[in-house]
mmCIF file of C-alpha atoms and ligand atoms in Angstrom:
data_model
loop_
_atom_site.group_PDB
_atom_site.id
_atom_site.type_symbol
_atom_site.label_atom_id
_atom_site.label_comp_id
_atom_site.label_asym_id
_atom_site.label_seq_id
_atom_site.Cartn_x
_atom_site.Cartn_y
_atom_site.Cartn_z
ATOM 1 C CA UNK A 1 52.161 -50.987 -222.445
ATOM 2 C CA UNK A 2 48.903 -52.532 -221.994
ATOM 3 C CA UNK A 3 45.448 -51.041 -223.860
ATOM 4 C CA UNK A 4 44.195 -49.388 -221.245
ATOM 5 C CA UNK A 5 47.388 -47.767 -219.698
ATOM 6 C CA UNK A 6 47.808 -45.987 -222.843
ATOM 7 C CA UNK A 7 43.966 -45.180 -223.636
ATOM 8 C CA UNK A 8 44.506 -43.270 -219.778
ATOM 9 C CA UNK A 9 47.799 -41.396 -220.225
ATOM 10 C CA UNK A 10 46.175 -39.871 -223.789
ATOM 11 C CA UNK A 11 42.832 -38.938 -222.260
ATOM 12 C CA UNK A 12 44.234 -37.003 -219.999
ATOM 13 C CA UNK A 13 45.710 -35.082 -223.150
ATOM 14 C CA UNK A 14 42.279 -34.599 -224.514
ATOM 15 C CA UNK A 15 38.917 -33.297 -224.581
ATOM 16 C CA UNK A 16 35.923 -35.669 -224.267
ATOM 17 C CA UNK A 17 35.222 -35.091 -228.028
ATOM 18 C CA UNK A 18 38.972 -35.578 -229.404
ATOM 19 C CA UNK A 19 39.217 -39.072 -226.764
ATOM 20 C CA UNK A 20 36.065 -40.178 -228.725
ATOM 21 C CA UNK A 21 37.578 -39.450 -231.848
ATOM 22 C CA UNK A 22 40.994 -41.312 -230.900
ATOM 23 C CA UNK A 23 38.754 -44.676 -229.932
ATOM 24 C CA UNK A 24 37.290 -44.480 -233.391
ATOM 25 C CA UNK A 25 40.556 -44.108 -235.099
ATOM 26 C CA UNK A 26 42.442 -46.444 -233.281
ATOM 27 C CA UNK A 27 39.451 -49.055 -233.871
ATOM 28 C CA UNK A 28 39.605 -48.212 -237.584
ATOM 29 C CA UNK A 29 43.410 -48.113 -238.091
ATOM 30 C CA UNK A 30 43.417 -51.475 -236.593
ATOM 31 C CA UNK A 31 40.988 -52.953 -239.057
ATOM 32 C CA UNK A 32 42.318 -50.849 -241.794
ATOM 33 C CA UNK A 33 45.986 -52.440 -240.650
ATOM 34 C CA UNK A 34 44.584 -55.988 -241.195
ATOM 35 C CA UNK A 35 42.906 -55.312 -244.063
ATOM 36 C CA UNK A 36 46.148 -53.862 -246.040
ATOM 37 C CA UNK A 37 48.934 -55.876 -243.989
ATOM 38 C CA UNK A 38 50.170 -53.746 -242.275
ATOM 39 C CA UNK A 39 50.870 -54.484 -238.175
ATOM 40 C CA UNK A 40 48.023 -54.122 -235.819
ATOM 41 C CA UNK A 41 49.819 -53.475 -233.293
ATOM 42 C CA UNK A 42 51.644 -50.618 -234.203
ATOM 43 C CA UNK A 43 48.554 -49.666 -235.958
ATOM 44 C CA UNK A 44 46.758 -49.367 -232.408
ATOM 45 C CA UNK A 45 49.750 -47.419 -230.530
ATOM 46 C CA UNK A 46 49.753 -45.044 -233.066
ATOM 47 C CA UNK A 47 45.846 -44.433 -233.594
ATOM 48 C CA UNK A 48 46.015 -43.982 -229.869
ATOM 49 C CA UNK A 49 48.309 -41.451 -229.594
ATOM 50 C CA UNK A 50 48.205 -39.829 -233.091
ATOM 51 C CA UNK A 51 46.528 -36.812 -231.545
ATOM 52 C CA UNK A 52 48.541 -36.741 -228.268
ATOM 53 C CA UNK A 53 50.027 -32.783 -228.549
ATOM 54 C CA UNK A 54 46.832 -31.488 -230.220
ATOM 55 C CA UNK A 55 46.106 -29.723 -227.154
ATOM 56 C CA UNK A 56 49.473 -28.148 -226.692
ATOM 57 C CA UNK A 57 50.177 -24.382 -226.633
ATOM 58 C CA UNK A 58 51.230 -23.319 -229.871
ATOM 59 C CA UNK A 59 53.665 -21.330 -228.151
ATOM 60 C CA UNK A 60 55.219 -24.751 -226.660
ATOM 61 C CA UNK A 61 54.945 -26.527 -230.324
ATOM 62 C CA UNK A 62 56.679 -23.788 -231.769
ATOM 63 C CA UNK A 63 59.568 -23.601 -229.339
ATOM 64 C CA UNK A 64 59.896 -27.439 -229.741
ATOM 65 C CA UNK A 65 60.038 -27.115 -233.605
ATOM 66 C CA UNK A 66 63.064 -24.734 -233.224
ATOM 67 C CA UNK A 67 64.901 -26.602 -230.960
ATOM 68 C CA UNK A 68 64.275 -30.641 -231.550
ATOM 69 C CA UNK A 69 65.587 -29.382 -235.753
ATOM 70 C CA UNK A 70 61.973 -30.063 -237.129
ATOM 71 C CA UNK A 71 61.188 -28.974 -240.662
ATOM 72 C CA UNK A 72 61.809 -25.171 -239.553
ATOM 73 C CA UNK A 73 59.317 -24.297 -242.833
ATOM 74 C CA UNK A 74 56.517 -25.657 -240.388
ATOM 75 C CA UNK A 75 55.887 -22.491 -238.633
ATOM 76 C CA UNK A 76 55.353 -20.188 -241.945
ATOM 77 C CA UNK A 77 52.545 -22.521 -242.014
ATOM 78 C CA UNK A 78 48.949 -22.904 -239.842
ATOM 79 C CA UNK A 79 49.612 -24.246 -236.275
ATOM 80 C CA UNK A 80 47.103 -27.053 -237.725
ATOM 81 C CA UNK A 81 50.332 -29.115 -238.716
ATOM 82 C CA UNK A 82 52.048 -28.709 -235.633
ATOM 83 C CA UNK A 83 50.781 -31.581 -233.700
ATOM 84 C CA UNK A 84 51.677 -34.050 -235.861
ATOM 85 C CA UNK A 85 55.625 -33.957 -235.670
ATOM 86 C CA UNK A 86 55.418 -32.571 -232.075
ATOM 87 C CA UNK A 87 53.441 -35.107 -231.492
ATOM 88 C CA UNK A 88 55.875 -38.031 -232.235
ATOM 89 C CA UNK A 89 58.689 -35.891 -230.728
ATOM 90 C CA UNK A 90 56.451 -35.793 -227.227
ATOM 91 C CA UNK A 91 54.873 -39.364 -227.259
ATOM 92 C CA UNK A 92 58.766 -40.785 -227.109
ATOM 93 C CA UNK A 93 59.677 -38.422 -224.749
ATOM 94 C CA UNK A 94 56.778 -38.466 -222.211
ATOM 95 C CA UNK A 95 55.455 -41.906 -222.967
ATOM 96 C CA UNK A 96 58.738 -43.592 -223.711
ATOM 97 C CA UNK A 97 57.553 -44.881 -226.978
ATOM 98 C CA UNK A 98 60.531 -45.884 -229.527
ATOM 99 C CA UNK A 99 58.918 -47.712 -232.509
ATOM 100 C CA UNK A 100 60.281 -45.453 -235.303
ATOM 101 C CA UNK A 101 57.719 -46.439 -237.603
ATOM 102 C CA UNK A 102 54.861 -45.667 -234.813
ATOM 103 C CA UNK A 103 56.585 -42.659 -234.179
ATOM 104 C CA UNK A 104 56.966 -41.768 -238.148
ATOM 105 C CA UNK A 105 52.589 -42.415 -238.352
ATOM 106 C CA UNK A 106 51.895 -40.372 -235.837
ATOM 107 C CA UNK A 107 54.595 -37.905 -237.290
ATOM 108 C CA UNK A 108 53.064 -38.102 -241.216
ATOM 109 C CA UNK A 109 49.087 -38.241 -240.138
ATOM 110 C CA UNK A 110 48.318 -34.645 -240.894
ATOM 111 C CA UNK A 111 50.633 -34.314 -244.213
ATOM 112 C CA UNK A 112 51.413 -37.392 -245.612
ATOM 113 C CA UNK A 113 54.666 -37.434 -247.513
ATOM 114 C CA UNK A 114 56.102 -39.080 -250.481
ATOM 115 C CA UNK A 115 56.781 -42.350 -250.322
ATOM 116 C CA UNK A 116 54.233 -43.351 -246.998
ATOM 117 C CA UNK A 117 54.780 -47.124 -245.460
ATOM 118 C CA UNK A 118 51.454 -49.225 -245.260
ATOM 119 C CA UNK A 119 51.548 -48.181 -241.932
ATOM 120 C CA UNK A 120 51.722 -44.585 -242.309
ATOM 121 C CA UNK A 121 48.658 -44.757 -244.787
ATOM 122 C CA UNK A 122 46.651 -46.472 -242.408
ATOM 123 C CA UNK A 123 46.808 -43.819 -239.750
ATOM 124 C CA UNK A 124 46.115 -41.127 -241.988
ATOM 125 C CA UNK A 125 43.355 -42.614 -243.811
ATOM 126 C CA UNK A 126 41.795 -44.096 -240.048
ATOM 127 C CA UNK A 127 41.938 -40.085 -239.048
ATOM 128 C CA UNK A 128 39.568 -39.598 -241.809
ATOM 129 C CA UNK A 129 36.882 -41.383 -242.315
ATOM 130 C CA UNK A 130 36.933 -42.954 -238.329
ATOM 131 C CA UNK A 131 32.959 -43.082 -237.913
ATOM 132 C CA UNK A 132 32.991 -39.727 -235.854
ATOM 133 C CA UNK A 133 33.872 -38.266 -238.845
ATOM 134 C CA UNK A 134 31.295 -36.368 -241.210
ATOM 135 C CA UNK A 135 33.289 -33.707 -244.214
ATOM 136 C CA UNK A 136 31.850 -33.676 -247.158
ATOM 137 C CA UNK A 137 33.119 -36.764 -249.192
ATOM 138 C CA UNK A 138 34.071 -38.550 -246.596
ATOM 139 C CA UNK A 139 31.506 -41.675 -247.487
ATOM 140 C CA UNK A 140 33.334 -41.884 -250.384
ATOM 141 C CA UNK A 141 36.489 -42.235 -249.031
ATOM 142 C CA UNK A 142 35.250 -44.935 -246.940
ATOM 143 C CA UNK A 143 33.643 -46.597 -249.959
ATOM 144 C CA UNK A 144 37.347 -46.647 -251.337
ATOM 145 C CA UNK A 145 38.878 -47.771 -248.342
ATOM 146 C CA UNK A 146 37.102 -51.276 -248.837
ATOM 147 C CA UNK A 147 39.846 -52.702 -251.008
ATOM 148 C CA UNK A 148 42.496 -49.690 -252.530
ATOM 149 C CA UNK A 149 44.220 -47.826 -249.806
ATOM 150 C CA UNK A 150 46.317 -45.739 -251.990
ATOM 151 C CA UNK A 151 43.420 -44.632 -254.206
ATOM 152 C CA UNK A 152 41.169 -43.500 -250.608
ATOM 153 C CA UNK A 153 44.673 -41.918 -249.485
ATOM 154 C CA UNK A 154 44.231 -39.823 -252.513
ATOM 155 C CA UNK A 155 40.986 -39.043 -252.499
ATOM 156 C CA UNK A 156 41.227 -38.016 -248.630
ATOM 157 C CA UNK A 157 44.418 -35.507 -250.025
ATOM 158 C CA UNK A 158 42.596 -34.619 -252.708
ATOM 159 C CA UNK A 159 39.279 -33.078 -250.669
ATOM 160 C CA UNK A 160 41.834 -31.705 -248.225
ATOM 161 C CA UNK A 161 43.668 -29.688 -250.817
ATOM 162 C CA UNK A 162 40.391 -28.200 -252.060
ATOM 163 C CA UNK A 163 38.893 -27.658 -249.255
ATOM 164 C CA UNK A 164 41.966 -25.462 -248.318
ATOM 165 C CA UNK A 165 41.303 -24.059 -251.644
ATOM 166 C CA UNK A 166 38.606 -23.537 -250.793
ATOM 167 C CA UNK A 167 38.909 -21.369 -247.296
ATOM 168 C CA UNK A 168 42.280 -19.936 -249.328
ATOM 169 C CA UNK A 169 44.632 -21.330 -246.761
ATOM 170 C CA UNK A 170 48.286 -22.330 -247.274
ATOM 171 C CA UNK A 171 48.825 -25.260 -248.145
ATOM 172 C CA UNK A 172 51.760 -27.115 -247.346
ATOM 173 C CA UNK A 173 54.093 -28.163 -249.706
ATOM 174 C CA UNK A 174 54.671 -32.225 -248.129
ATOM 175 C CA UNK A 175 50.792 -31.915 -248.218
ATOM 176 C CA UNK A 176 51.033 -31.766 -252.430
ATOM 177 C CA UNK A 177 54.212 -33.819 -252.572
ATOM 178 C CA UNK A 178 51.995 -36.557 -250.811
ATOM 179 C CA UNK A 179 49.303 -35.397 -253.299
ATOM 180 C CA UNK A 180 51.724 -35.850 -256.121
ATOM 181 C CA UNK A 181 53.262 -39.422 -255.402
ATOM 182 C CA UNK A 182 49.660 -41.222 -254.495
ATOM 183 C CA UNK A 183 48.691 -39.500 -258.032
ATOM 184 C CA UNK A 184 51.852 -40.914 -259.887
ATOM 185 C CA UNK A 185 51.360 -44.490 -257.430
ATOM 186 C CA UNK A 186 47.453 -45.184 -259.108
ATOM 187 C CA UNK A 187 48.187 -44.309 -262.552
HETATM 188 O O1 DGI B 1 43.965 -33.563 -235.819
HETATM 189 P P1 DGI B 1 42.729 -33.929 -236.592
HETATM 190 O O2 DGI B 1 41.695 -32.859 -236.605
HETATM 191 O O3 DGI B 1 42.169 -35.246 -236.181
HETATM 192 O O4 DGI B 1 43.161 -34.137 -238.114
HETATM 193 P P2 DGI B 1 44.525 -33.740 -238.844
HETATM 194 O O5 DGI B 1 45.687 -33.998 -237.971
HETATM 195 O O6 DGI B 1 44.497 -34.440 -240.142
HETATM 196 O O7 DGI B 1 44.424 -32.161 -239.021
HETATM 197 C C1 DGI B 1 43.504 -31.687 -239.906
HETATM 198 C C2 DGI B 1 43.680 -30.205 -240.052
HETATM 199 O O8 DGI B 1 44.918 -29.900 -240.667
HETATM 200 C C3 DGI B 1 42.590 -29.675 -240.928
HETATM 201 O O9 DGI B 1 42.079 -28.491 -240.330
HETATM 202 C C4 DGI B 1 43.267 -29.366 -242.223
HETATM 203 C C5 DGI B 1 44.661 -29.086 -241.776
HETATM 204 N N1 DGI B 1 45.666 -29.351 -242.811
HETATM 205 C C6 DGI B 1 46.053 -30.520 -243.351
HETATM 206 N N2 DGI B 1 46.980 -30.318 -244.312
HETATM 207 C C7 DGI B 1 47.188 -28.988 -244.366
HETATM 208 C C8 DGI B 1 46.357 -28.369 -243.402
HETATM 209 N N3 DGI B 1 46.302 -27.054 -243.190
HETATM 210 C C9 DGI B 1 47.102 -26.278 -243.949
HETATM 211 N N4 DGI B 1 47.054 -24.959 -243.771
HETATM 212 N N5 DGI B 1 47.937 -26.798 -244.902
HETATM 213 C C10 DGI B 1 48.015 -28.135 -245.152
HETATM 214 O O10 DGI B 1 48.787 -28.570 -246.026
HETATM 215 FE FE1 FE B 2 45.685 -34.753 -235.941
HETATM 216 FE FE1 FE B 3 44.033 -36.106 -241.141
HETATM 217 FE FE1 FE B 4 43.025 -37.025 -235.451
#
């Protein structure tokens, strides 16, 4: 699938705002991919369609979680998370994309997890700190991303976690166990 094809079938997913915010991603995991080795390719697909069920009913991403044998613990948690796993269930069924470890960066790019591929790191940390992007810290994490991508991984989990701290949300527990394994990974 060429650029362009999949830029339209996403938009068409989106708002204006959350299209603009894909471009930026996708531009970012694709310099971030090159920068860390990991393939830019794969790093495009995914920032493309990282975002691809955001805009889907909760009751729809909820129904899919039961059936498709998702983490069932998801929906004890905030419909925030929902979009990420839904998201790599829908973008091979819809789009008829099969790359497991696109699928699996589109799948991890709310979370994390333990033990992330380059790949997956990429796409999270491109999410981030994409130039749309303005949360507190986030110039920071930018700084970092200039040469240690596990330490700006950890820095982005880190100001997550506190700022759901923060707004005493639940916090998932893949979201520490991602928190946990970047912390263990720099020291
Ligand atoms: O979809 P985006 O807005 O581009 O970004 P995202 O997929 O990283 O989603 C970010 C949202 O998810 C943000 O509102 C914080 C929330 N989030 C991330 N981890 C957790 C979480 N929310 C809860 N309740 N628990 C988590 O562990
Ligand atoms: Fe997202
Ligand atoms: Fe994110
Ligand atoms: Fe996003």
């Amino acid at each position: 699938m060429n650029k362009n094809d999949a830029l339209e079938i996403v938009k068409r997913q989106l708002t204006e705002r959350r299209y603009i915010h894909t471009i930026g991603v996708t531009d970012t995991a694709m310099m971030l991919a090159e920068r860390f080795g990991a393939d830019i390719k794969k790093a495009e697909l995914a920032g493309i369609f990282h975002d691809y069920a955001k805009f889907r009913p909760n009751e729809e991403m909820a129904e899919i979680i039961k059936k498709e044998a998702m983490p069932q613990d998801l929906l004890d948690y905030s419909s925030e998370l929902w979009h990420a796993p839904v998201g790599a269930y829908l973008v091979k069924k819809e789009v008829g994309i099969n790359d497991g470890e696109v699928l699996d960066a589109i799948r991890f790019h709310t979370t994390g997890r333990a033990g992330m591929s380059t790949l997956e790191k990429v796409v999270f940390l491109a999410d981030y700190i994409e130039p749309n992007r303005s949360f507190p810290g986030v110039e920071y994490v930018r700084e970092l991303s200039k040469d240690n991508v596990n330490l700006a991984v950890l820095q982005a989990v880190s100001n997550t976690v506190q700022f759901l701290l923060k707004k005493n949300q639940l916090i998932y527990p893949q979201t520490i166990e991602t928190y946990n394994d970047l912390q263990r990974e720099v020291n």
